[in-house]
GROMACS .gro file of C-alpha atoms in nm:
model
  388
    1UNK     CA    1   0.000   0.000   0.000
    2UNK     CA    2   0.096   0.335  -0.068
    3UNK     CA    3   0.094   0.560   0.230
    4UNK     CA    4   0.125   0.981   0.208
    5UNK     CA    5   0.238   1.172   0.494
    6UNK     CA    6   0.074   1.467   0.406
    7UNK     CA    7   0.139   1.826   0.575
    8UNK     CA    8   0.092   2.208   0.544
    9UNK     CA    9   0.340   2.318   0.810
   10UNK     CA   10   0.640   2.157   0.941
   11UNK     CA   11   0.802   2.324   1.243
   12UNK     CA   12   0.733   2.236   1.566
   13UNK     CA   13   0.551   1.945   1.706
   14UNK     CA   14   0.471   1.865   1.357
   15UNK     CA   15   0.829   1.823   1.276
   16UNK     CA   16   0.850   1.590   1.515
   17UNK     CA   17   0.514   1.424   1.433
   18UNK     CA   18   0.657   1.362   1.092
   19UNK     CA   19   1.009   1.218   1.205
   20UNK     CA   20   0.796   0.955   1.457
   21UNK     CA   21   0.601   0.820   1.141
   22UNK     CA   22   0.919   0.798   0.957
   23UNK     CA   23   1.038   0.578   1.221
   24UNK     CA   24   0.738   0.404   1.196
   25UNK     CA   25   0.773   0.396   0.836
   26UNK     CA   26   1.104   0.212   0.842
   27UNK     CA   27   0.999  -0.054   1.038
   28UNK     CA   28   0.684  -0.148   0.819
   29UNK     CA   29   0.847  -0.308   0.531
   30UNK     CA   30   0.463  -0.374   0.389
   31UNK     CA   31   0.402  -0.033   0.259
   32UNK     CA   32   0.527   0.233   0.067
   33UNK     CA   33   0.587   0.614   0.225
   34UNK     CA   34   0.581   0.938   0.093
   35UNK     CA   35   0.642   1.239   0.303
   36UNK     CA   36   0.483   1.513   0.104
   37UNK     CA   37   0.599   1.851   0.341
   38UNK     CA   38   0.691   2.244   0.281
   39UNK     CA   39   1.044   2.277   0.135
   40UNK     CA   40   1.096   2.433   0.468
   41UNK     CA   41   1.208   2.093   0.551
   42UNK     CA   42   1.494   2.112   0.414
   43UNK     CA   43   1.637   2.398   0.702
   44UNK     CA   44   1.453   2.194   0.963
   45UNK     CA   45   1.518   1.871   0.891
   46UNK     CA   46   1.893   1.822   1.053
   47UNK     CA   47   1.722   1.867   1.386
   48UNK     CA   48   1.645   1.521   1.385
   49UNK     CA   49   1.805   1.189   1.190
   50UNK     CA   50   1.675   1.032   0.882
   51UNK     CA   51   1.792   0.781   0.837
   52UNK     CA   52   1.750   0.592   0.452
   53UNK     CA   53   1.508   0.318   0.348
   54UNK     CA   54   1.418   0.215   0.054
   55UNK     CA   55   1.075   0.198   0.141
   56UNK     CA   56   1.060   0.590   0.222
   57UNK     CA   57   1.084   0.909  -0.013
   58UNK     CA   58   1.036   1.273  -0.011
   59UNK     CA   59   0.849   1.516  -0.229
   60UNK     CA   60   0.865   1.883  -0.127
   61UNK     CA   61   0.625   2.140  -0.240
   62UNK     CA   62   0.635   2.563  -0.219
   63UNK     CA   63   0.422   2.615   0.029
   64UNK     CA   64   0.401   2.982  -0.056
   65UNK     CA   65   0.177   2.837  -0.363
   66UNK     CA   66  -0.034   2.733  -0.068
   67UNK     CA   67  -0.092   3.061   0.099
   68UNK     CA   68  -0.401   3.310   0.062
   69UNK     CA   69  -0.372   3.639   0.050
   70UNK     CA   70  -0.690   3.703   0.087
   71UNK     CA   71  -0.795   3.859   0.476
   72UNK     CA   72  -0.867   3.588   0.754
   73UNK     CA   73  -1.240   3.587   0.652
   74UNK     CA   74  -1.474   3.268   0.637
   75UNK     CA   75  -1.464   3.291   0.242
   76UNK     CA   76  -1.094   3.321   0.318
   77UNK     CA   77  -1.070   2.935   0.478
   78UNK     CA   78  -1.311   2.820   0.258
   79UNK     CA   79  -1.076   2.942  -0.033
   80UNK     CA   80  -0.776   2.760   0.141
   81UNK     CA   81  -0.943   2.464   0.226
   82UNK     CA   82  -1.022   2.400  -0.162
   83UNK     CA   83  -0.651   2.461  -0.247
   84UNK     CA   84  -0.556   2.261   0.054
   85UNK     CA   85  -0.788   1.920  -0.118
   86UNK     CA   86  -0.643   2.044  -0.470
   87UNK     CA   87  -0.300   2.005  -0.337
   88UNK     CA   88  -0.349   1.673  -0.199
   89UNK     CA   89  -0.545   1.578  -0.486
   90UNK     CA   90  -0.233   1.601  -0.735
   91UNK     CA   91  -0.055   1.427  -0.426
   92UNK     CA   92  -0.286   1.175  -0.448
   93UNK     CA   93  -0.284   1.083  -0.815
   94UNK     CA   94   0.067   1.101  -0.850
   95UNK     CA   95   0.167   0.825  -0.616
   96UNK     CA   96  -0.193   0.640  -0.622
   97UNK     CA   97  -0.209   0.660  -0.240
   98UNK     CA   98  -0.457   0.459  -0.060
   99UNK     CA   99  -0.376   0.609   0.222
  100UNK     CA  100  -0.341   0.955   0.375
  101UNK     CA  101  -0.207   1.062   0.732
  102UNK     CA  102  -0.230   1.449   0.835
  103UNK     CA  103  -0.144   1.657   1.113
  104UNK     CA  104  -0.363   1.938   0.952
  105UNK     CA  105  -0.672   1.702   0.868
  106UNK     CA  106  -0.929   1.937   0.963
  107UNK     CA  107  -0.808   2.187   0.655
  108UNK     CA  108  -0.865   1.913   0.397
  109UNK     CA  109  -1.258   1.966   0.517
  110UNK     CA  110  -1.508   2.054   0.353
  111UNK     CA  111  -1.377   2.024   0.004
  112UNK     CA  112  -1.149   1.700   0.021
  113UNK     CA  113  -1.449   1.470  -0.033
  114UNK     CA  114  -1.556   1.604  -0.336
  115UNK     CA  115  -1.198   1.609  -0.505
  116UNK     CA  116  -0.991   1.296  -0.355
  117UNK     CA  117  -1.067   0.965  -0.556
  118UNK     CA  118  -1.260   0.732  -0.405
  119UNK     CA  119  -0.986   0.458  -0.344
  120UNK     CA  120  -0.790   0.685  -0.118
  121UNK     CA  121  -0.880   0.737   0.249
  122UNK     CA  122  -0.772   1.015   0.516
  123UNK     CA  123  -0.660   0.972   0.845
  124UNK     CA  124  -0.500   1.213   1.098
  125UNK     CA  125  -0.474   1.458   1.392
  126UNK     CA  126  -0.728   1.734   1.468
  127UNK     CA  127  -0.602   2.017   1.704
  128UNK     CA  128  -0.842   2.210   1.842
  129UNK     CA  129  -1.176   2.117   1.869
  130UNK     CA  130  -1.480   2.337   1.947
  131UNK     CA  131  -1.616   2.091   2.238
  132UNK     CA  132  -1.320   2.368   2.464
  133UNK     CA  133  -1.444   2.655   2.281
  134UNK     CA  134  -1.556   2.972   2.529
  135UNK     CA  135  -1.823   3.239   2.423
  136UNK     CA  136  -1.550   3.439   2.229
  137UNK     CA  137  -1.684   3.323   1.897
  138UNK     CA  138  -1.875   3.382   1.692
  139UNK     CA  139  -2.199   3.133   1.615
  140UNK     CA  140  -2.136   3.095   1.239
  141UNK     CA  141  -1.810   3.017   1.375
  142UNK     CA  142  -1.856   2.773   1.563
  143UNK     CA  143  -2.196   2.606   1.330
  144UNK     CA  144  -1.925   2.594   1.067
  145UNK     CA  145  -1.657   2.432   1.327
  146UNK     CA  146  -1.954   2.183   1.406
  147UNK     CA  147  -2.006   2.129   1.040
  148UNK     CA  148  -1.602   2.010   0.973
  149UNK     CA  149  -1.670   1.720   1.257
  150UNK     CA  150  -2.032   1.624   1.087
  151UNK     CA  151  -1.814   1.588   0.739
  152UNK     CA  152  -1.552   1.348   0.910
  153UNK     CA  153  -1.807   1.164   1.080
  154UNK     CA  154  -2.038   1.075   0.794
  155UNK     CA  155  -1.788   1.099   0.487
  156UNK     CA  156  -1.656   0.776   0.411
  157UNK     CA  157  -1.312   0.981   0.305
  158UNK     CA  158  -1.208   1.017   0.615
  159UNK     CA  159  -1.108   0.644   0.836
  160UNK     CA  160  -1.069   0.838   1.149
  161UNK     CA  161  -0.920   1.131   1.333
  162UNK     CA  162  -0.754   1.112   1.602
  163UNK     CA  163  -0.775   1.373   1.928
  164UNK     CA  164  -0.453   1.416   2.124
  165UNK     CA  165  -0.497   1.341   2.484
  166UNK     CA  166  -0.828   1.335   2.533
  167UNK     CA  167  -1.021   0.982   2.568
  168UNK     CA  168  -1.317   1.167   2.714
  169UNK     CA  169  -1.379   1.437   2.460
  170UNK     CA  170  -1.300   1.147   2.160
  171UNK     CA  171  -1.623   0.994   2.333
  172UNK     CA  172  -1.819   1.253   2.351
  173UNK     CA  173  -1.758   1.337   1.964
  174UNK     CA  174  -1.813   1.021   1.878
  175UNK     CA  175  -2.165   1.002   2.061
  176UNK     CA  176  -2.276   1.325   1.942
  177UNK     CA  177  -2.187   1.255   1.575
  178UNK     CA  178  -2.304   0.884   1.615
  179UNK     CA  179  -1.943   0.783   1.466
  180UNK     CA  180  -1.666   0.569   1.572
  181UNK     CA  181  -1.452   0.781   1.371
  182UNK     CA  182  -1.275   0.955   1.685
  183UNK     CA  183  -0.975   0.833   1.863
  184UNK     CA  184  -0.783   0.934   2.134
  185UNK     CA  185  -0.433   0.944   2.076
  186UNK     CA  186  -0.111   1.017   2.321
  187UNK     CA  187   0.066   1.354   2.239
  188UNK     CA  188   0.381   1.170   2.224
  189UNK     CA  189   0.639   1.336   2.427
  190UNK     CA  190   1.035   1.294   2.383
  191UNK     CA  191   1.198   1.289   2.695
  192UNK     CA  192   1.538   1.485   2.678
  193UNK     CA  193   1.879   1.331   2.710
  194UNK     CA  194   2.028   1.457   3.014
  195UNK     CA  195   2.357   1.506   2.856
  196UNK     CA  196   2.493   1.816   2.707
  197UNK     CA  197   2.338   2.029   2.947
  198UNK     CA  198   2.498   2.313   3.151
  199UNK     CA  199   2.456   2.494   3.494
  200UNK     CA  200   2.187   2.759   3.419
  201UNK     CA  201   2.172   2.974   3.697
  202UNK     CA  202   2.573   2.957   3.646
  203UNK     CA  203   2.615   3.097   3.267
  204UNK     CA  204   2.349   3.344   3.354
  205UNK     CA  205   2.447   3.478   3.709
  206UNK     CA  206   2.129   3.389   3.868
  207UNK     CA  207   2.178   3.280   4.254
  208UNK     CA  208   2.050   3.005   4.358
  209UNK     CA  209   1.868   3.117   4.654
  210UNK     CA  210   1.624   3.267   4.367
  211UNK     CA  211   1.278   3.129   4.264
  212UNK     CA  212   1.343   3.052   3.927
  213UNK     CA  213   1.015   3.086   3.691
  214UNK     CA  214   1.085   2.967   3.309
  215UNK     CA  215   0.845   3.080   3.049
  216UNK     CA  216   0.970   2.845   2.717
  217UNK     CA  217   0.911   2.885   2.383
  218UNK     CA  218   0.795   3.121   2.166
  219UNK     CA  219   0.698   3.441   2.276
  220UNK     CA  220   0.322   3.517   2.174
  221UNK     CA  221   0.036   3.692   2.309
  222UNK     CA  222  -0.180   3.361   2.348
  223UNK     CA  223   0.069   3.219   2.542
  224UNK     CA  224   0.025   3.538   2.792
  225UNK     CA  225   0.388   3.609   2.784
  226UNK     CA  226   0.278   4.007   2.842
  227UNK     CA  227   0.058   3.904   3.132
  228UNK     CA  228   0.363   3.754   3.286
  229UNK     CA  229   0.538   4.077   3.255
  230UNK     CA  230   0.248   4.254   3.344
  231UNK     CA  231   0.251   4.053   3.703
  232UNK     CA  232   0.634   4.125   3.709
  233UNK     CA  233   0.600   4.479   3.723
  234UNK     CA  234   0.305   4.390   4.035
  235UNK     CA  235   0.556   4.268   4.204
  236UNK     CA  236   0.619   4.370   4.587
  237UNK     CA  237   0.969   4.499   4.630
  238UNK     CA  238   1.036   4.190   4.888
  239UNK     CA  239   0.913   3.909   4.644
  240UNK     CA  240   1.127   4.092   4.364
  241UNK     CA  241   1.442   4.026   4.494
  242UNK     CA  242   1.337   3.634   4.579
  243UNK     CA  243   1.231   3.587   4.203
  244UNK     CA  244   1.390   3.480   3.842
  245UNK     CA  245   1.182   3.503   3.536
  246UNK     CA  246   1.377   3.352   3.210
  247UNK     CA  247   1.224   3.374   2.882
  248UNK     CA  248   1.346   3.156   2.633
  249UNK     CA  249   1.267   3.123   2.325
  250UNK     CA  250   1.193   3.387   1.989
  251UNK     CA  251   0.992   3.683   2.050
  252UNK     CA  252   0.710   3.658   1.759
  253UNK     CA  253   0.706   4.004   1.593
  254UNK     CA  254   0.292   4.085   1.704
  255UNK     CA  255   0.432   4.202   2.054
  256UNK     CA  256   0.781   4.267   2.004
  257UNK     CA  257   0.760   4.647   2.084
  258UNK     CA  258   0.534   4.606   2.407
  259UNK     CA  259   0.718   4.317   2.495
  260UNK     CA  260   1.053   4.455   2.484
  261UNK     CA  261   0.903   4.807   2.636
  262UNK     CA  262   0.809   4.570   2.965
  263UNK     CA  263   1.128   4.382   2.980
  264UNK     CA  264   1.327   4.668   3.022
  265UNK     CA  265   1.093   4.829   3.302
  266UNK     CA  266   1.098   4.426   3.440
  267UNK     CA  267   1.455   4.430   3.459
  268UNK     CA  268   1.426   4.729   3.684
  269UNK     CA  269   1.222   4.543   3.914
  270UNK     CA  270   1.380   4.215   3.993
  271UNK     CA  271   1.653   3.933   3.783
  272UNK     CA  272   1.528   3.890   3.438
  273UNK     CA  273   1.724   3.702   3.175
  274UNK     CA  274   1.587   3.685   2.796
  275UNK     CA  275   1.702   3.419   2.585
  276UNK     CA  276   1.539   3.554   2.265
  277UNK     CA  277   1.702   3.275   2.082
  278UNK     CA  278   1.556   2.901   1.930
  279UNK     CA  279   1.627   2.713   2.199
  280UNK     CA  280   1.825   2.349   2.191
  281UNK     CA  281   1.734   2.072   2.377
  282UNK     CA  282   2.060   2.090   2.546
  283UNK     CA  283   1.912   2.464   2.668
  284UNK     CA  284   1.567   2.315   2.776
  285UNK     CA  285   1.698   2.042   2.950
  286UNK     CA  286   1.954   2.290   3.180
  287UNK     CA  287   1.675   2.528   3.216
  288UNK     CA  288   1.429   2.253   3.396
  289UNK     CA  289   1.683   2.120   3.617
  290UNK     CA  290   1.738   2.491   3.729
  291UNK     CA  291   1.399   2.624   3.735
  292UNK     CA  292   1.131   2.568   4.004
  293UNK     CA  293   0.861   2.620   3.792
  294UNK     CA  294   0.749   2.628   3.412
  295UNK     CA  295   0.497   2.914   3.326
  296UNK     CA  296   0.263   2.809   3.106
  297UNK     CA  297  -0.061   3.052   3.192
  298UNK     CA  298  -0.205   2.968   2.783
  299UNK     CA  299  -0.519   3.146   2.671
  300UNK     CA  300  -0.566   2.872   2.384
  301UNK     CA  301  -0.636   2.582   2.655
  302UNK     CA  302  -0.804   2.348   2.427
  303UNK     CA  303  -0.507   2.190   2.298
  304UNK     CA  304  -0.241   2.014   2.508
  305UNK     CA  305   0.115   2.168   2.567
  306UNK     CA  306   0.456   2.004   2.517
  307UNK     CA  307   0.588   2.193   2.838
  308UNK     CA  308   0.382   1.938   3.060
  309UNK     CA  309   0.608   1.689   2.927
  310UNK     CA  310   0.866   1.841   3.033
  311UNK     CA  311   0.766   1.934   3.361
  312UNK     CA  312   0.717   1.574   3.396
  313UNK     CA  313   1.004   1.418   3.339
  314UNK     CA  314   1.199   1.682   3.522
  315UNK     CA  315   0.969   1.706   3.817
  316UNK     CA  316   0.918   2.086   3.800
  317UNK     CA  317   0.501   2.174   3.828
  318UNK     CA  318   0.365   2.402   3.604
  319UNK     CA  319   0.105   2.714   3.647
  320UNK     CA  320  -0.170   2.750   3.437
  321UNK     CA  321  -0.518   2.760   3.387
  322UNK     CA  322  -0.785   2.543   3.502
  323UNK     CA  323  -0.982   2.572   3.197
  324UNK     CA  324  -0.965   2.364   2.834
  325UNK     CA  325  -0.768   2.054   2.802
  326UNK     CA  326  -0.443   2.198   2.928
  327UNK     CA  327  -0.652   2.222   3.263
  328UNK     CA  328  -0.758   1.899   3.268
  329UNK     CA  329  -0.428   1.708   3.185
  330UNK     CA  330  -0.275   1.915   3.448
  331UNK     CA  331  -0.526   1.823   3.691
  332UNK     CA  332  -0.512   1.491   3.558
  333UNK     CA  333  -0.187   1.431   3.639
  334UNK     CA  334  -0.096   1.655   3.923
  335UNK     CA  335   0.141   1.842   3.723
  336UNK     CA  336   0.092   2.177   3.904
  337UNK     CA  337  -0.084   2.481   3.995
  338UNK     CA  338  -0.380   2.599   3.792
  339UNK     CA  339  -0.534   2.940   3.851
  340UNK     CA  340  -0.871   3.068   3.734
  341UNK     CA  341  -0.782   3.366   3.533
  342UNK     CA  342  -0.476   3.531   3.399
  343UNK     CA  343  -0.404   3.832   3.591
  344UNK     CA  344  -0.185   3.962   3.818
  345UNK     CA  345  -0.323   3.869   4.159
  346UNK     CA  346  -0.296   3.518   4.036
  347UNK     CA  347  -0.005   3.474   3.875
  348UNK     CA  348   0.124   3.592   4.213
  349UNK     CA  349  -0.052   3.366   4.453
  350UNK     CA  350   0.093   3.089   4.245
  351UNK     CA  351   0.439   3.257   4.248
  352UNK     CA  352   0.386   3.226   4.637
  353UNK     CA  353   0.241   2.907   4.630
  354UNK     CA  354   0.594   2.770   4.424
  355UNK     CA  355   0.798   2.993   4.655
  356UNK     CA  356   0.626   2.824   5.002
  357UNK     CA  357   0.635   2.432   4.857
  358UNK     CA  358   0.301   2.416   4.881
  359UNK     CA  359   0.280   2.195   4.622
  360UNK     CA  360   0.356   1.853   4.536
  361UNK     CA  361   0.602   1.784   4.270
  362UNK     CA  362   0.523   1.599   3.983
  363UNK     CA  363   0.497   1.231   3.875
  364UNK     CA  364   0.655   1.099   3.576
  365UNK     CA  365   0.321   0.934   3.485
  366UNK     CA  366   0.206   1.186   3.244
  367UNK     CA  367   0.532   1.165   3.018
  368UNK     CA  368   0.533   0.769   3.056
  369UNK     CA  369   0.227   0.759   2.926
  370UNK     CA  370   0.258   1.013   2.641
  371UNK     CA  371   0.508   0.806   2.507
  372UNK     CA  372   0.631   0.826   2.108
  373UNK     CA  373   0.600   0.432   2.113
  374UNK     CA  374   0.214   0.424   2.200
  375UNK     CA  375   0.129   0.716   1.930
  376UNK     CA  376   0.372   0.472   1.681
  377UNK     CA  377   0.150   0.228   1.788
  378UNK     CA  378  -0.190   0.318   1.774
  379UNK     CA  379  -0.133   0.503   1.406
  380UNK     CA  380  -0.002   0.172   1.260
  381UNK     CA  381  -0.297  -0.038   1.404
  382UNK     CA  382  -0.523   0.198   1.201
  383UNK     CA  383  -0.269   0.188   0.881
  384UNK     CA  384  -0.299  -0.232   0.896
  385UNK     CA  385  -0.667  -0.199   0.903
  386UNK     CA  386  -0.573  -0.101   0.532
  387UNK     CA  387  -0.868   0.067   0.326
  388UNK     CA  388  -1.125  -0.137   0.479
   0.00000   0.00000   0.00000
């Protein structure tokens, strides 16, 4: 069987999404794989191994080709959604998949029905789902979110999607639709090496009598990194000097001249250290075994969070908010604090709250669970089932 591995984007956890099916890949010496990905592969690729197989090729595609212009309207997505299914359609045809894996699924919806031939069947990941959605949207919104999971459910296209950590809200799709199309599936989570890393708090100058709070990634409004400075600059003058805030990771251009306006009047206020760099796993792994707790206070809480991983396997709880998915796995698995809203009164409790040890540290359950063996797993059991 032929077998695409078919995706718009490619950094990220999709990067890694597509380097744990080509693992898979190489071990199923049945089928036939094509990873069909953005040239941007081709820069991103050498943070992983690929290692060769004859049973494994690549075919990249401009994804600029791929991109509207057109403003973020709903005629907008419909538009890209039809180029999206046109896309895979040539995809498709030229290697006479039967198969299709995605980690963008849902944009292959509405149109992908009515343009992929009928021997070929979809399978993949779906992100978000509207099940988390608050009253921030609109209703055509949401009626035309609803109207994506009645396509997957009844279309005979699609063999099933899977939803990342979430057995509960997989059910409840699946009764609501009256499907058996939903799955849950692990967020696989890649525990990192402990070698290669350094002393933090040493190449940075940051005493370790400090409560050191690490906000990873990339620096974006929906991941409240202004909030954080916002509860910085609340700061008492006695907590001040008992805190460390590192930020590490790129500052996304949207708040790059209010972010940088804060971190200067931050700096002023207690030990702040910006590492406004892509961060190696050598530099996440020193940062967890310094920190005392990972911020991750998200506003988009429907989808899960690699940080928990991490804060898992390195014992270190996390704050955030008891809302969403994110809320739930952290509940779930005891992974930390969870506040109720992100503002500055909170964010400070739970400062206090790290700084006191009233907490319990967390299990290793979560990332033992989340493992890249049980997502390898559960996607070939579907991929045996062949087109049937």
């Amino acid at each position: 069987m032929n077998i695409l591995f078919f995706n718009l984007t490619i950094g990220g956890h999709h990067l890694e999404y597509a380097h744990h099916i080509y693992e898979m890949g190489r071990q199923d010496r049945l089928n036939n794989y094509v990873f069909v990905l953005p040239k941007e592969f081709e820069r991103l690729k050498n943070r992983w191994e690929w290692r060769k197989t004859d049973n494994i090729q690549f075919d990249l595609f401009d994804d600029n080709k791929n991109k509207s212009t057109r403003p973020p309207s709903i005629r907008a997505l419909l538009y890209e959604s039809w180029q999206v299914a046109k896309l895979l359609r040539f995809y498709v045809k030229k290697y006479h998949a039967e198969l299709v894996f995605s980690n963008t699924l849902i944009s292959t919806v509405p149109f992908a029905p009515f343009l992929i031939p009928r021997y070929c069947r979809l399978m993949g990941v779906i992100y978000r789902i509207y099940l988390y959605d608050g009253d921030d949207r609109t209703m055509l919104s949401m009626c035309l979110d609803k109207m994506k999971f009645l396509f997957i459910s009844k279309c005979n296209l699609y063999k099933c999607a899977f939803i990342l950590n979430d057995e509960d809200s997989a059910n409840k799709l699946n009764r609501i639709w009256h499907s058996s199309k939903f799955r849950a599936l692990p967020d696989p989570f890649v525990p990192i090496l402990k070698i290669g890393q350094y002393d933090f708090r040493e190449k940075y100058h940051i005493e370790k009598e400090k409560v050191l709070f690490a906000h990873f990634g990339a620096m974006t409004d929906t991941k409240s990194t202004l909030e954080i400075l916002s509860s910085i600059l609340a700061l008492s003058r006695e907590e001040a000097a008992r805190y460390c805030f590192v930020f590490a990771g790129v500052v996304r251009e949207e708040i790059k001249p209010q972010f940088y306006d804060m971190m200067s009047k931050a700096k002023k206020v207690t030990n702040v250290v910006l590492v406004d760099m892509y961060c190696s796993y050598e530099d996440f792994a020193s940062l967890c075994i310094a920190c005392d707790a990972i911020l991750t206070p998200y506003k988009r809480t429907s989808q899960s969070s690699g940080l928990i991983g991490y804060a898992s396997q390195f014992h270190k709880p996390v704050i955030a908010v008891n809302s969403g998915l994110l809320g739930k796995l952290v509940k779930k698995y005891k992974l930390g604090i969870l506040i109720e809203e992100v503002n500055d009164e909170n964010l400070k409790m739970a400062y206090r709250k790290v700084e006191s040890g009233q907490i319990l540290l967390p299990s290793s359950a979560y990332c033992e669970y989340n493992c890249v063996e049980e997502f390898q797993h559960i996607v070939y059991s579907y991929i045996r089932k062949g087109n049937e």
